[in-house]
């Protein structure tokens, strides 16, 4: 799990994501599954706590150690877009 602070921390992960082009599956809002570079799927969970701190969890090894991974990078665009849609309708 890592805290989402700024876009720069995701730079490397975004580059990897563009190279690998993983498949993203939508489970529900804040919960996605992303294909790994060696097959299989990892679950990515995006959350915002009551203090407004955004955290991203991924079930891969990097995510486990708190390193932003390309799985997280690949769902962030979608997640941010969905959050905006939700805010617009609330
Ligand atoms: Zn990951």
Short mmCIF file of C-alpha atoms and ligand atoms in Angstrom, two decimals:
data_model
loop_
_atom_site.label_atom_id
_atom_site.label_comp_id
_atom_site.label_asym_id
_atom_site.label_seq_id
_atom_site.Cartn_x
_atom_site.Cartn_y
_atom_site.Cartn_z
CA UNK A 1 0.00 0.00 0.00
CA UNK A 2 1.29 3.49 -0.75
CA UNK A 3 -0.02 7.03 -0.30
CA UNK A 4 -0.78 8.93 -3.46
CA UNK A 5 0.91 12.32 -3.13
CA UNK A 6 1.72 13.60 -6.58
CA UNK A 7 2.00 12.57 -10.20
CA UNK A 8 5.83 12.47 -10.19
CA UNK A 9 5.95 9.46 -7.90
CA UNK A 10 4.02 7.53 -10.56
CA UNK A 11 6.30 8.51 -13.48
CA UNK A 12 8.23 5.24 -13.66
CA UNK A 13 5.11 3.17 -13.12
CA UNK A 14 3.31 5.07 -15.90
CA UNK A 15 6.22 4.46 -18.29
CA UNK A 16 6.12 0.74 -17.46
CA UNK A 17 2.37 0.72 -17.90
CA UNK A 18 2.70 2.23 -21.41
CA UNK A 19 5.26 -0.43 -22.36
CA UNK A 20 3.32 -3.36 -20.95
CA UNK A 21 -0.21 -2.19 -21.74
CA UNK A 22 -1.94 -4.38 -19.16
CA UNK A 23 -5.58 -5.38 -19.34
CA UNK A 24 -7.70 -3.59 -16.74
CA UNK A 25 -10.89 -5.17 -15.44
CA UNK A 26 -13.42 -3.19 -13.49
CA UNK A 27 -14.77 -4.96 -10.37
CA UNK A 28 -16.52 -2.06 -8.69
CA UNK A 29 -15.71 1.55 -7.90
CA UNK A 30 -12.26 1.60 -6.27
CA UNK A 31 -11.52 -2.04 -7.03
CA UNK A 32 -9.89 -3.18 -10.26
CA UNK A 33 -7.98 -6.15 -11.60
CA UNK A 34 -4.91 -5.68 -13.75
CA UNK A 35 -3.02 -8.30 -15.76
CA UNK A 36 0.56 -8.90 -14.64
CA UNK A 37 3.58 -8.81 -16.96
CA UNK A 38 4.01 -12.57 -16.41
CA UNK A 39 0.34 -13.50 -16.53
CA UNK A 40 -2.30 -13.66 -13.85
CA UNK A 41 -4.18 -10.76 -12.38
CA UNK A 42 -3.49 -8.42 -9.47
CA UNK A 43 -6.14 -6.58 -7.53
CA UNK A 44 -5.73 -2.82 -7.12
CA UNK A 45 -7.78 -0.99 -4.50
CA UNK A 46 -7.98 2.82 -4.50
CA UNK A 47 -9.27 4.52 -1.36
CA UNK A 48 -9.67 7.94 0.10
CA UNK A 49 -9.91 8.13 3.88
CA UNK A 50 -11.86 10.63 5.98
CA UNK A 51 -8.86 12.97 6.07
CA UNK A 52 -8.75 13.01 2.27
CA UNK A 53 -5.60 10.90 2.07
CA UNK A 54 -5.57 8.77 -1.05
CA UNK A 55 -4.06 5.34 -0.82
CA UNK A 56 -3.54 2.66 -3.43
CA UNK A 57 -3.16 -1.02 -2.64
CA UNK A 58 -1.93 -3.63 -5.05
CA UNK A 59 -1.56 -7.34 -4.40
CA UNK A 60 1.71 -7.57 -6.36
CA UNK A 61 5.13 -7.67 -4.67
CA UNK A 62 5.95 -4.02 -5.35
CA UNK A 63 2.58 -2.94 -3.98
CA UNK A 64 3.23 -5.03 -0.89
CA UNK A 65 6.42 -3.06 -0.24
CA UNK A 66 4.78 0.30 -0.83
CA UNK A 67 6.28 0.87 -4.26
CA UNK A 68 4.03 2.44 -6.91
CA UNK A 69 3.61 -0.28 -9.55
CA UNK A 70 2.40 -0.20 -13.12
CA UNK A 71 -0.83 -1.96 -12.08
CA UNK A 72 -1.70 1.02 -9.91
CA UNK A 73 -0.65 3.41 -12.68
CA UNK A 74 -2.89 1.67 -15.17
CA UNK A 75 -6.06 2.09 -13.08
CA UNK A 76 -5.46 5.60 -11.71
CA UNK A 77 -6.65 7.40 -14.84
CA UNK A 78 -9.87 5.39 -14.85
CA UNK A 79 -10.34 5.74 -11.09
CA UNK A 80 -9.87 9.51 -11.12
CA UNK A 81 -12.29 9.83 -14.04
CA UNK A 82 -14.89 7.70 -12.21
CA UNK A 83 -14.49 9.75 -8.99
CA UNK A 84 -15.19 12.91 -10.94
CA UNK A 85 -18.30 11.36 -12.49
CA UNK A 86 -19.52 10.37 -9.02
CA UNK A 87 -18.89 13.82 -7.61
CA UNK A 88 -20.77 15.36 -10.50
CA UNK A 89 -23.88 13.26 -9.83
CA UNK A 90 -23.86 13.66 -6.02
ZN1 LIG B 1 1.01 -3.92 -8.58
#
